[in-house]
């Protein structure tokens, strides 16, 4: 056939290239966050041109599928657009197109308040690369789906504290050997099965997420030894011969080693874990980032020692969760986070994100050891109490971090007067490389007016009374800075006071690389660095 006479749109390569350029998932801004919305109208129209277009573009259209359908899927559903109805796609349509699924997201199934069996969807997909499941997913059906897709690259499976946590479920993951990301949130973990799953994917795994909101814990039985290559002697004596035989077969006397893993999330309830849990980090020598929940001093010391010895590449520490059963009743057994910070080699730590009740002298001194490398510092201060030393300690850390590029401080229900902030801002004067600054949640109320017992109700009333203040106009800002009204932080923040804004911009004006400033609900951008 003479290729010179072939129309370009009759070539499969050209059609497929064009189809991939047609937007399917479109980013939209909602309350300051980017949300990806499915808008397949144009791609559906393109796939309707002729049979060639349909055969080539239909797999692109159905490559990612979420069930039940999000409201943004409305172009798939022409006759189900009730304002309160959950949009559904006919099962025969799902069955027909499931062969094209590459990413299957069933996380929204938990919103239906009833178990959803995957087999009810009659899925026949065998080429999945990513699978996301909620706590109501039927384990038997999931096992069949996993067995049909041994080439999965990502598995995210949430369990719930109100849903039976079966440690045996980990054996459902045995067919998988190519995972790059594994997330098991809310699970009760059997250490032997965890060892087996991680070992199966050791050559590929780059991200591991265990636990969520401190619900998760590693089961006390069976317990691994410190090297994670066999059972603890005490555990072995309590197990039946059948379980010992199974454990020996799965462990094979090999120490656990996952050499490519860089991102490690351990949201475990450390107070109830076994001693061997602290040694789990030994298996991840390439780890660069660790997310950890609350640690008491003893746990922090033991875990930090292993991190220091076996994870020399650690560069990022995140500590997002402070609470256990009562959201406003923190567990106070000492703070183990400074030990985790000290586990990093001085100068290597670049990113720290911490949620704290107190920013005490120990944490200040630990962070100052990394003054030569720290580039991002994100802090949140929580709980109802007055603490005079927090801002002073944070200011001292800032003054020592010459390479800092991003600093954010979210203050939740803490009392500070405007003059207290000058201590913090003095530290910022030394951050000549700073590009982004965020200070949120500073109401600057007069502490003498309030009784600590009645603080919460009065704080809310104060926030409601001040939220109507007008934001700064462009005329009040320094040269080359403009007010951007698009940013909305949330109901707990208040509007910036003029004094607070002026104090901040006196510092910002001398920082040559500053691009963005967020003060409570106001966002300011330097015009010559603005990106739409």
Short mmCIF file of C-alpha atoms in Angstrom, two decimals:
data_model
loop_
_atom_site.label_atom_id
_atom_site.label_comp_id
_atom_site.label_asym_id
_atom_site.label_seq_id
_atom_site.Cartn_x
_atom_site.Cartn_y
_atom_site.Cartn_z
CA UNK A 1 0.00 0.00 0.00
CA UNK A 2 1.21 3.47 -0.87
CA UNK A 3 1.75 5.23 2.44
CA UNK A 4 1.84 8.57 0.63
CA UNK A 5 -1.89 8.27 -0.02
CA UNK A 6 -2.81 7.46 3.57
CA UNK A 7 -4.60 10.19 5.49
CA UNK A 8 -2.75 11.06 8.74
CA UNK A 9 -5.90 10.43 10.79
CA UNK A 10 -6.03 6.90 9.44
CA UNK A 11 -2.72 6.05 11.11
CA UNK A 12 -3.22 4.42 14.54
CA UNK A 13 -0.08 6.08 15.94
CA UNK A 14 -1.35 9.55 15.04
CA UNK A 15 -4.85 8.93 16.42
CA UNK A 16 -3.50 7.56 19.68
CA UNK A 17 -1.11 10.48 20.08
CA UNK A 18 -3.92 12.96 19.53
CA UNK A 19 -6.17 11.12 21.98
CA UNK A 20 -3.59 11.25 24.75
CA UNK A 21 -3.43 15.02 24.40
CA UNK A 22 -7.18 15.42 24.97
CA UNK A 23 -7.67 16.31 28.68
CA UNK A 24 -9.55 13.64 30.62
CA UNK A 25 -8.72 14.56 34.22
CA UNK A 26 -8.80 18.33 34.71
CA UNK A 27 -7.36 20.07 37.81
CA UNK A 28 -9.68 22.48 39.64
CA UNK A 29 -9.07 24.60 42.73
CA UNK A 30 -11.35 24.00 45.73
CA UNK A 31 -10.61 25.79 49.02
CA UNK A 32 -6.98 26.20 48.09
CA UNK A 33 -6.49 22.55 47.12
CA UNK A 34 -6.15 20.96 43.69
CA UNK A 35 -8.90 18.44 42.93
CA UNK A 36 -8.77 16.30 39.79
CA UNK A 37 -12.14 16.13 38.07
CA UNK A 38 -13.11 13.65 35.37
CA UNK A 39 -14.40 15.51 32.30
CA UNK A 40 -14.41 13.02 29.43
CA UNK A 41 -16.83 14.84 27.09
CA UNK A 42 -14.20 15.69 24.47
CA UNK A 43 -12.60 12.25 24.56
CA UNK A 44 -16.00 10.56 24.22
CA UNK A 45 -16.72 12.73 21.20
CA UNK A 46 -13.36 11.87 19.65
CA UNK A 47 -13.91 8.15 20.18
CA UNK A 48 -17.19 8.44 18.26
CA UNK A 49 -15.56 9.60 15.01
CA UNK A 50 -15.23 6.13 13.51
CA UNK A 51 -14.31 2.55 14.40
CA UNK A 52 -10.59 3.26 14.34
CA UNK A 53 -10.93 6.14 16.76
CA UNK A 54 -13.22 4.08 18.98
CA UNK A 55 -10.89 1.08 19.15
CA UNK A 56 -7.86 3.24 19.95
CA UNK A 57 -9.37 5.82 22.30
CA UNK A 58 -11.75 3.64 24.33
CA UNK A 59 -8.84 2.11 26.30
CA UNK A 60 -7.59 5.63 27.07
CA UNK A 61 -11.08 6.65 28.22
CA UNK A 62 -11.46 3.69 30.59
CA UNK A 63 -7.87 3.37 31.79
CA UNK A 64 -8.83 4.88 35.17
CA UNK A 65 -12.12 3.90 36.79
CA UNK A 66 -13.66 4.81 40.15
CA UNK A 67 -16.77 3.16 41.62
CA UNK A 68 -19.26 4.33 42.66
CA UNK A 69 -19.02 7.05 40.09
CA UNK A 70 -18.08 10.47 41.40
CA UNK A 71 -20.35 13.37 40.46
CA UNK A 72 -17.66 14.45 38.02
CA UNK A 73 -18.40 11.29 35.98
CA UNK A 74 -21.69 12.76 34.84
CA UNK A 75 -20.77 12.63 31.16
CA UNK A 76 -20.72 8.86 31.44
CA UNK A 77 -24.23 8.87 32.83
CA UNK A 78 -26.81 10.57 30.67
CA UNK A 79 -29.93 9.49 32.49
CA UNK A 80 -28.89 9.46 36.15
CA UNK A 81 -28.38 13.05 37.27
CA UNK A 82 -30.53 13.34 40.36
CA UNK A 83 -29.27 15.97 42.80
CA UNK A 84 -28.98 13.50 45.70
CA UNK A 85 -28.56 10.21 43.85
CA UNK A 86 -25.31 8.25 43.77
CA UNK A 87 -24.40 8.07 40.13
CA UNK A 88 -24.07 4.52 38.91
CA UNK A 89 -22.94 3.03 35.65
CA UNK A 90 -24.79 -0.05 34.38
CA UNK A 91 -22.93 -3.24 35.26
CA UNK A 92 -22.89 -4.46 31.69
CA UNK A 93 -21.01 -1.30 30.65
CA UNK A 94 -18.49 -1.83 33.46
CA UNK A 95 -18.06 -5.47 32.52
CA UNK A 96 -17.54 -4.65 28.87
CA UNK A 97 -14.89 -2.01 29.50
CA UNK A 98 -13.14 -3.42 32.57
CA UNK A 99 -10.63 -5.10 30.27
CA UNK A 100 -9.21 -1.60 29.72
CA UNK A 101 -8.79 -0.74 33.42
CA UNK A 102 -5.26 0.16 34.48
CA UNK A 103 -6.15 2.06 37.66
CA UNK A 104 -9.15 0.87 39.69
CA UNK A 105 -10.26 3.06 42.61
CA UNK A 106 -12.89 1.63 44.99
CA UNK A 107 -12.14 3.92 47.95
CA UNK A 108 -15.51 5.67 47.65
CA UNK A 109 -17.34 2.40 48.23
CA UNK A 110 -17.14 3.03 51.98
CA UNK A 111 -19.57 5.92 51.57
CA UNK A 112 -22.36 3.49 50.71
CA UNK A 113 -22.38 2.12 54.29
CA UNK A 114 -22.67 -1.46 53.06
CA UNK A 115 -20.18 -4.06 51.82
CA UNK A 116 -19.51 -4.05 48.10
CA UNK A 117 -18.39 -7.33 46.60
CA UNK A 118 -16.11 -6.79 43.67
CA UNK A 119 -17.57 -9.89 42.03
CA UNK A 120 -20.90 -8.05 41.81
CA UNK A 121 -19.27 -5.74 39.27
CA UNK A 122 -18.32 -8.82 37.24
CA UNK A 123 -14.88 -7.39 36.60
CA UNK A 124 -12.72 -9.25 34.11
CA UNK A 125 -9.76 -6.88 34.23
CA UNK A 126 -6.36 -8.58 34.20
CA UNK A 127 -4.03 -5.71 33.37
CA UNK A 128 -4.34 -3.53 36.45
CA UNK A 129 -1.36 -1.47 37.51
CA UNK A 130 -2.95 0.38 40.45
CA UNK A 131 -5.66 -0.78 42.87
CA UNK A 132 -7.21 1.28 45.68
CA UNK A 133 -9.67 -0.35 48.07
CA UNK A 134 -11.81 0.77 51.00
CA UNK A 135 -12.53 -1.09 54.21
CA UNK A 136 -15.80 -2.54 52.88
CA UNK A 137 -14.16 -4.41 50.01
CA UNK A 138 -14.90 -8.13 50.20
CA UNK A 139 -11.64 -9.93 50.99
CA UNK A 140 -12.48 -13.07 48.97
CA UNK A 141 -13.27 -11.08 45.84
CA UNK A 142 -10.20 -8.88 46.34
CA UNK A 143 -8.07 -12.01 46.57
CA UNK A 144 -9.40 -13.18 43.21
CA UNK A 145 -8.76 -9.77 41.66
CA UNK A 146 -5.21 -9.67 43.02
CA UNK A 147 -4.52 -13.18 41.78
CA UNK A 148 -5.65 -12.10 38.30
CA UNK A 149 -3.32 -9.06 38.39
CA UNK A 150 0.08 -10.21 39.68
CA UNK A 151 1.72 -7.27 37.90
CA UNK A 152 0.20 -4.63 40.21
CA UNK A 153 2.54 -1.70 40.84
CA UNK A 154 0.44 0.05 43.52
CA UNK A 155 -1.90 -1.35 46.16
CA UNK A 156 -3.70 0.88 48.66
CA UNK A 157 -6.08 -1.02 50.94
CA UNK A 158 -7.76 0.75 53.86
CA UNK A 159 -9.23 -1.14 56.77
CA UNK A 160 -11.38 0.33 59.53
CA UNK A 161 -11.33 0.13 63.31
CA UNK A 162 -15.04 -0.72 63.07
CA UNK A 163 -14.46 -3.43 60.50
CA UNK A 164 -12.98 -6.85 61.40
CA UNK A 165 -9.22 -6.77 60.95
CA UNK A 166 -8.06 -10.21 59.89
CA UNK A 167 -4.31 -10.74 60.00
CA UNK A 168 -4.69 -13.64 57.57
CA UNK A 169 -5.69 -11.17 54.85
CA UNK A 170 -2.02 -10.40 54.25
CA UNK A 171 -1.70 -13.77 52.57
CA UNK A 172 -3.97 -12.47 49.83
CA UNK A 173 -1.01 -10.36 48.68
CA UNK A 174 1.29 -13.34 48.15
CA UNK A 175 0.85 -13.37 44.31
CA UNK A 176 2.28 -9.84 44.05
CA UNK A 177 5.98 -9.50 43.24
CA UNK A 178 6.25 -6.13 41.43
CA UNK A 179 4.76 -3.64 43.89
CA UNK A 180 6.39 -0.23 44.01
CA UNK A 181 3.95 1.25 46.52
CA UNK A 182 2.12 -0.65 49.27
CA UNK A 183 -0.29 1.04 51.69
CA UNK A 184 -2.01 -0.96 54.44
CA UNK A 185 -3.95 1.52 56.55
CA UNK A 186 -5.88 0.36 59.60
CA UNK A 187 -4.68 -3.25 59.40
CA UNK A 188 -3.64 -5.61 62.17
CA UNK A 189 -0.37 -7.01 60.89
CA UNK A 190 0.97 -10.51 61.27
CA UNK A 191 4.75 -10.06 61.32
CA UNK A 192 5.47 -13.34 59.47
CA UNK A 193 3.09 -12.50 56.64
CA UNK A 194 4.38 -8.93 56.49
CA UNK A 195 7.94 -10.25 56.14
CA UNK A 196 6.80 -12.55 53.32
CA UNK A 197 4.95 -9.82 51.37
CA UNK A 198 7.80 -7.31 51.68
CA UNK A 199 10.37 -9.91 50.72
CA UNK A 200 8.36 -10.86 47.62
CA UNK A 201 8.48 -7.24 46.43
CA UNK A 202 11.91 -6.34 47.75
CA UNK A 203 13.39 -5.69 44.29
CA UNK A 204 10.76 -3.07 43.39
CA UNK A 205 9.19 -1.55 46.51
CA UNK A 206 9.87 2.18 46.89
CA UNK A 207 7.07 3.27 49.26
CA UNK A 208 5.54 1.55 52.28
CA UNK A 209 2.64 2.88 54.38
CA UNK A 210 1.67 1.01 57.54
CA UNK A 211 -0.97 2.23 59.95
CA UNK A 212 -3.34 5.15 60.17
CA UNK A 213 -4.38 7.44 63.04
CA UNK A 214 -2.61 5.19 65.56
CA UNK A 215 -5.26 2.47 65.16
CA UNK A 216 -2.83 0.00 63.69
CA UNK A 217 -0.42 -2.18 65.63
CA UNK A 218 1.77 -5.13 64.83
CA UNK A 219 0.29 -8.21 66.46
CA UNK A 220 2.20 -9.43 69.51
CA UNK A 221 1.96 -13.00 68.16
CA UNK A 222 3.97 -14.02 66.28
CA UNK A 223 6.96 -11.86 67.16
CA UNK A 224 10.07 -11.60 65.01
CA UNK A 225 13.60 -11.61 66.35
CA UNK A 226 15.71 -8.47 66.15
CA UNK A 227 17.23 -9.45 62.80
CA UNK A 228 13.81 -10.13 61.25
CA UNK A 229 14.96 -13.45 59.83
CA UNK A 230 13.14 -15.75 62.25
CA UNK A 231 10.78 -16.00 65.20
CA UNK A 232 11.49 -14.87 68.72
CA UNK A 233 12.14 -17.95 70.91
CA UNK A 234 9.29 -17.09 73.26
CA UNK A 235 6.89 -16.80 70.34
CA UNK A 236 8.02 -20.13 68.90
CA UNK A 237 7.26 -21.94 72.14
CA UNK A 238 3.68 -20.66 72.08
CA UNK A 239 2.94 -21.67 68.47
CA UNK A 240 1.64 -24.98 67.19
CA UNK A 241 3.90 -27.13 65.03
CA UNK A 242 1.79 -26.30 61.98
CA UNK A 243 2.26 -22.55 62.49
CA UNK A 244 5.99 -22.99 63.13
CA UNK A 245 6.31 -24.97 59.89
CA UNK A 246 4.41 -22.28 57.96
CA UNK A 247 6.58 -19.53 59.45
CA UNK A 248 9.81 -21.39 58.60
CA UNK A 249 8.61 -21.85 55.01
CA UNK A 250 7.71 -18.16 54.60
CA UNK A 251 10.76 -16.71 56.36
CA UNK A 252 13.39 -19.19 55.09
CA UNK A 253 15.87 -17.75 57.57
CA UNK A 254 16.50 -14.70 55.40
CA UNK A 255 16.77 -11.25 57.00
CA UNK A 256 14.29 -8.76 55.58
CA UNK A 257 15.96 -6.32 53.17
CA UNK A 258 14.15 -3.87 50.88
CA UNK A 259 17.05 -1.97 49.27
CA UNK A 260 15.09 0.45 47.01
CA UNK A 261 12.54 1.75 49.50
CA UNK A 262 12.83 5.51 50.00
CA UNK A 263 9.48 6.57 51.51
CA UNK A 264 8.49 4.97 54.82
CA UNK A 265 5.27 5.74 56.72
CA UNK A 266 4.96 4.09 60.14
CA UNK A 267 1.76 5.33 61.80
CA UNK A 268 1.93 2.61 64.42
CA UNK A 269 0.72 2.57 68.01
CA UNK A 270 4.23 2.04 69.31
CA UNK A 271 3.18 1.60 72.93
CA UNK A 272 1.50 -1.73 72.04
CA UNK A 273 3.97 -3.09 69.51
CA UNK A 274 6.54 -5.81 70.09
CA UNK A 275 10.23 -5.11 70.66
CA UNK A 276 11.03 -6.32 67.15
CA UNK A 277 8.90 -3.52 65.67
CA UNK A 278 11.66 -1.04 66.42
CA UNK A 279 14.01 -3.16 64.31
CA UNK A 280 11.76 -3.11 61.24
CA UNK A 281 13.51 0.03 59.96
CA UNK A 282 16.72 -2.00 59.59
CA UNK A 283 15.23 -3.46 56.41
CA UNK A 284 15.20 -0.08 54.63
CA UNK A 285 18.79 1.20 54.26
CA UNK A 286 17.88 3.56 51.39
CA UNK A 287 15.02 5.28 53.25
CA UNK A 288 15.08 9.05 52.71
CA UNK A 289 11.71 10.02 54.24
CA UNK A 290 9.94 8.75 57.34
CA UNK A 291 6.48 9.62 58.60
CA UNK A 292 5.96 8.74 62.23
CA UNK A 293 3.17 9.32 64.75
CA UNK A 294 3.45 10.20 68.42
CA UNK A 295 6.44 8.71 70.24
CA UNK A 296 7.21 8.71 73.91
CA UNK A 297 10.79 9.17 75.03
CA UNK A 298 11.64 5.47 75.36
CA UNK A 299 10.24 4.55 71.96
CA UNK A 300 11.93 7.53 70.32
CA UNK A 301 15.27 6.55 71.81
CA UNK A 302 15.05 2.93 70.62
CA UNK A 303 13.71 3.73 67.18
CA UNK A 304 16.11 6.63 66.70
CA UNK A 305 19.07 4.39 67.46
CA UNK A 306 18.10 1.96 64.69
CA UNK A 307 17.43 4.78 62.23
CA UNK A 308 20.82 6.32 62.94
CA UNK A 309 22.63 3.02 62.42
CA UNK A 310 20.73 1.53 59.49
CA UNK A 311 19.18 4.47 57.57
CA UNK A 312 22.09 6.81 56.74
CA UNK A 313 20.23 8.54 53.87
CA UNK A 314 17.34 9.91 55.95
CA UNK A 315 16.55 13.45 54.81
CA UNK A 316 12.88 14.09 55.65
CA UNK A 317 10.93 13.63 58.91
CA UNK A 318 7.18 14.10 59.21
CA UNK A 319 5.17 13.83 62.42
CA UNK A 320 1.56 14.64 61.49
CA UNK A 321 -0.49 12.97 64.23
CA UNK A 322 -0.69 13.82 67.93
CA UNK A 323 -3.91 12.33 69.13
CA UNK A 324 -5.16 9.00 70.40
CA UNK A 325 -8.72 8.39 71.55
CA UNK A 326 -9.56 11.93 72.62
CA UNK A 327 -8.84 14.61 70.04
CA UNK A 328 -8.12 17.22 72.72
CA UNK A 329 -6.49 14.93 75.29
CA UNK A 330 -2.91 14.27 74.18
CA UNK A 331 -0.82 11.47 75.58
CA UNK A 332 2.03 13.01 77.60
CA UNK A 333 4.84 10.57 78.23
CA UNK A 334 7.74 12.68 77.14
CA UNK A 335 8.62 13.50 73.59
CA UNK A 336 10.62 11.07 71.47
CA UNK A 337 10.74 13.15 68.28
CA UNK A 338 14.08 14.85 69.11
CA UNK A 339 15.67 11.38 69.04
CA UNK A 340 14.33 10.85 65.51
CA UNK A 341 15.68 14.23 64.42
CA UNK A 342 19.06 13.40 65.94
CA UNK A 343 19.10 10.11 64.04
CA UNK A 344 19.86 12.04 60.85
CA UNK A 345 23.44 12.92 60.11
CA UNK A 346 24.06 16.67 60.72
CA UNK A 347 23.55 18.64 57.52
CA UNK A 348 21.60 15.88 55.71
CA UNK A 349 18.13 16.70 57.06
CA UNK A 350 16.39 18.97 54.53
CA UNK A 351 12.64 18.66 55.25
CA UNK A 352 10.86 18.65 58.63
CA UNK A 353 7.08 18.72 59.15
CA UNK A 354 5.96 18.51 62.80
CA UNK A 355 2.72 18.84 64.73
CA UNK A 356 3.50 19.80 68.33
CA UNK A 357 1.99 20.72 71.68
CA UNK A 358 5.30 22.24 72.74
CA UNK A 359 8.33 23.42 70.82
CA UNK A 360 10.74 22.96 73.70
CA UNK A 361 14.48 23.43 74.13
CA UNK A 362 15.26 19.78 73.29
CA UNK A 363 13.57 19.99 69.90
CA UNK A 364 15.21 23.37 69.24
CA UNK A 365 18.67 21.97 69.95
CA UNK A 366 18.00 18.89 67.82
CA UNK A 367 16.99 20.98 64.80
CA UNK A 368 19.92 23.35 65.22
CA UNK A 369 22.21 20.39 64.48
CA UNK A 370 20.83 20.53 60.93
CA UNK A 371 21.07 24.27 60.36
CA UNK A 372 23.40 23.78 57.37
CA UNK A 373 20.97 21.61 55.40
CA UNK A 374 17.38 22.41 56.38
CA UNK A 375 15.36 23.80 53.45
CA UNK A 376 11.73 23.21 54.43
CA UNK A 377 10.29 23.64 57.95
CA UNK A 378 6.54 23.10 58.46
CA UNK A 379 5.18 23.43 61.99
CA UNK A 380 1.74 23.16 63.59
CA UNK A 381 1.13 24.13 67.23
CA UNK A 382 -1.94 22.55 68.84
CA UNK A 383 -3.82 22.35 72.14
CA UNK A 384 -5.33 24.79 74.62
CA UNK A 385 -2.48 26.16 76.63
CA UNK A 386 -0.22 29.18 76.98
CA UNK A 387 3.40 28.59 76.13
CA UNK A 388 5.78 31.51 76.29
CA UNK A 389 8.82 29.74 74.89
CA UNK A 390 7.51 28.28 71.63
CA UNK A 391 7.99 31.28 69.37
CA UNK A 392 11.34 32.11 70.93
CA UNK A 393 12.67 28.60 70.26
CA UNK A 394 11.29 28.58 66.72
CA UNK A 395 12.91 31.96 66.11
CA UNK A 396 16.29 30.63 67.23
CA UNK A 397 15.98 27.71 64.82
CA UNK A 398 15.11 30.04 61.96
CA UNK A 399 18.06 32.28 62.74
CA UNK A 400 20.38 29.32 62.37
CA UNK A 401 18.96 27.91 59.12
CA UNK A 402 20.63 29.94 56.41
CA UNK A 403 19.45 27.72 53.52
CA UNK A 404 15.76 27.62 54.49
CA UNK A 405 13.47 28.13 51.48
CA UNK A 406 10.02 27.40 52.92
CA UNK A 407 8.63 28.06 56.39
CA UNK A 408 5.05 27.57 57.58
CA UNK A 409 3.54 27.85 61.05
CA UNK A 410 -0.08 26.93 61.75
CA UNK A 411 -1.26 28.01 65.21
CA UNK A 412 -4.34 26.21 66.54
CA UNK A 413 -6.05 27.59 69.65
CA UNK A 414 -2.91 29.16 71.13
CA UNK A 415 -2.77 32.67 72.59
CA UNK A 416 -0.15 35.06 71.31
CA UNK A 417 -0.06 38.82 71.30
CA UNK A 418 1.24 40.79 68.35
CA UNK A 419 4.46 41.67 70.15
CA UNK A 420 5.19 37.96 70.71
CA UNK A 421 5.45 37.50 66.97
CA UNK A 422 8.41 39.89 66.74
CA UNK A 423 10.54 37.14 68.31
CA UNK A 424 9.60 34.84 65.45
CA UNK A 425 10.07 37.46 62.75
CA UNK A 426 13.53 38.35 64.05
CA UNK A 427 14.60 34.79 63.25
CA UNK A 428 13.21 35.09 59.71
CA UNK A 429 15.55 38.03 59.00
CA UNK A 430 18.42 35.55 58.79
CA UNK A 431 16.70 33.33 56.18
CA UNK A 432 17.99 35.09 53.09
CA UNK A 433 17.08 32.16 50.79
CA UNK A 434 13.45 32.06 51.97
CA UNK A 435 10.92 31.86 49.10
CA UNK A 436 7.65 30.97 50.84
CA UNK A 437 6.23 32.04 54.21
CA UNK A 438 2.92 30.97 55.79
CA UNK A 439 1.69 32.15 59.22
CA UNK A 440 -1.86 31.00 59.93
CA UNK A 441 -4.09 31.09 63.00
CA UNK A 442 -2.84 34.17 64.88
CA UNK A 443 -5.84 36.00 66.44
CA UNK A 444 -3.71 38.16 68.79
CA UNK A 445 -6.29 38.35 71.53
CA UNK A 446 -5.63 39.88 74.96
CA UNK A 447 -5.04 36.93 77.26
CA UNK A 448 -5.96 38.92 80.34
CA UNK A 449 -9.58 39.15 79.21
CA UNK A 450 -10.24 35.41 79.27
CA UNK A 451 -10.61 32.64 81.78
CA UNK A 452 -8.73 29.52 80.64
CA UNK A 453 -11.78 27.37 81.50
CA UNK A 454 -13.96 29.36 79.09
CA UNK A 455 -11.33 29.87 76.42
CA UNK A 456 -12.67 27.58 73.71
CA UNK A 457 -16.12 29.19 73.38
CA UNK A 458 -14.66 32.68 73.57
CA UNK A 459 -12.01 31.83 70.99
CA UNK A 460 -14.68 30.70 68.53
CA UNK A 461 -16.73 33.85 69.18
CA UNK A 462 -13.63 36.01 68.67
CA UNK A 463 -12.90 34.27 65.35
CA UNK A 464 -16.48 34.85 64.20
CA UNK A 465 -16.32 38.51 65.18
CA UNK A 466 -13.07 39.21 63.34
CA UNK A 467 -13.61 37.21 60.16
CA UNK A 468 -15.36 40.13 58.55
CA UNK A 469 -12.30 42.42 58.51
CA UNK A 470 -11.31 43.61 55.08
CA UNK A 471 -8.10 42.23 53.58
CA UNK A 472 -5.21 44.49 52.73
CA UNK A 473 -5.54 46.53 49.54
CA UNK A 474 -2.79 46.69 46.95
CA UNK A 475 -2.09 50.32 47.88
CA UNK A 476 -1.07 49.30 51.41
CA UNK A 477 1.48 46.74 50.25
CA UNK A 478 5.17 47.20 49.50
CA UNK A 479 6.26 47.74 45.90
CA UNK A 480 5.92 44.70 43.62
CA UNK A 481 3.57 42.88 46.01
CA UNK A 482 -0.12 42.30 45.39
CA UNK A 483 -3.02 40.79 47.29
CA UNK A 484 -4.40 37.52 45.93
CA UNK A 485 -7.93 36.78 47.24
CA UNK A 486 -8.04 33.22 45.90
CA UNK A 487 -6.62 31.61 49.05
CA UNK A 488 -9.09 30.42 51.72
CA UNK A 489 -7.51 28.50 54.57
CA UNK A 490 -10.54 27.40 56.55
CA UNK A 491 -12.96 28.17 59.38
CA UNK A 492 -10.37 28.07 62.19
CA UNK A 493 -8.29 30.95 60.86
CA UNK A 494 -8.86 34.68 61.21
CA UNK A 495 -8.11 37.71 59.07
CA UNK A 496 -4.72 39.43 59.34
CA UNK A 497 -4.42 42.54 61.49
CA UNK A 498 -2.78 45.57 59.94
CA UNK A 499 -0.05 45.57 62.56
CA UNK A 500 0.75 41.92 61.98
CA UNK A 501 0.90 42.46 58.22
CA UNK A 502 3.14 45.49 58.52
CA UNK A 503 5.53 43.70 60.87
CA UNK A 504 5.78 40.76 58.49
CA UNK A 505 6.41 42.81 55.38
CA UNK A 506 9.12 44.81 57.11
CA UNK A 507 11.01 41.52 57.24
CA UNK A 508 9.89 40.24 53.84
CA UNK A 509 11.08 43.39 52.10
CA UNK A 510 14.67 42.49 52.95
CA UNK A 511 14.48 38.87 51.75
CA UNK A 512 15.59 38.86 48.11
CA UNK A 513 14.09 35.51 47.03
CA UNK A 514 10.66 35.75 48.70
CA UNK A 515 7.78 34.92 46.31
CA UNK A 516 4.69 34.05 48.37
CA UNK A 517 3.38 35.17 51.77
CA UNK A 518 0.25 33.76 53.44
CA UNK A 519 -1.01 35.54 56.58
CA UNK A 520 -4.05 33.87 58.08
CA UNK A 521 -6.66 34.04 55.26
CA UNK A 522 -4.71 36.45 53.04
CA UNK A 523 -2.32 35.45 50.27
CA UNK A 524 0.25 37.85 48.80
CA UNK A 525 2.45 37.26 45.78
CA UNK A 526 5.41 39.15 44.43
CA UNK A 527 4.43 40.29 40.96
CA UNK A 528 7.65 39.45 39.15
CA UNK A 529 7.48 35.86 40.46
CA UNK A 530 3.73 35.27 40.06
CA UNK A 531 2.77 32.08 38.24
CA UNK A 532 -0.85 31.72 37.16
#
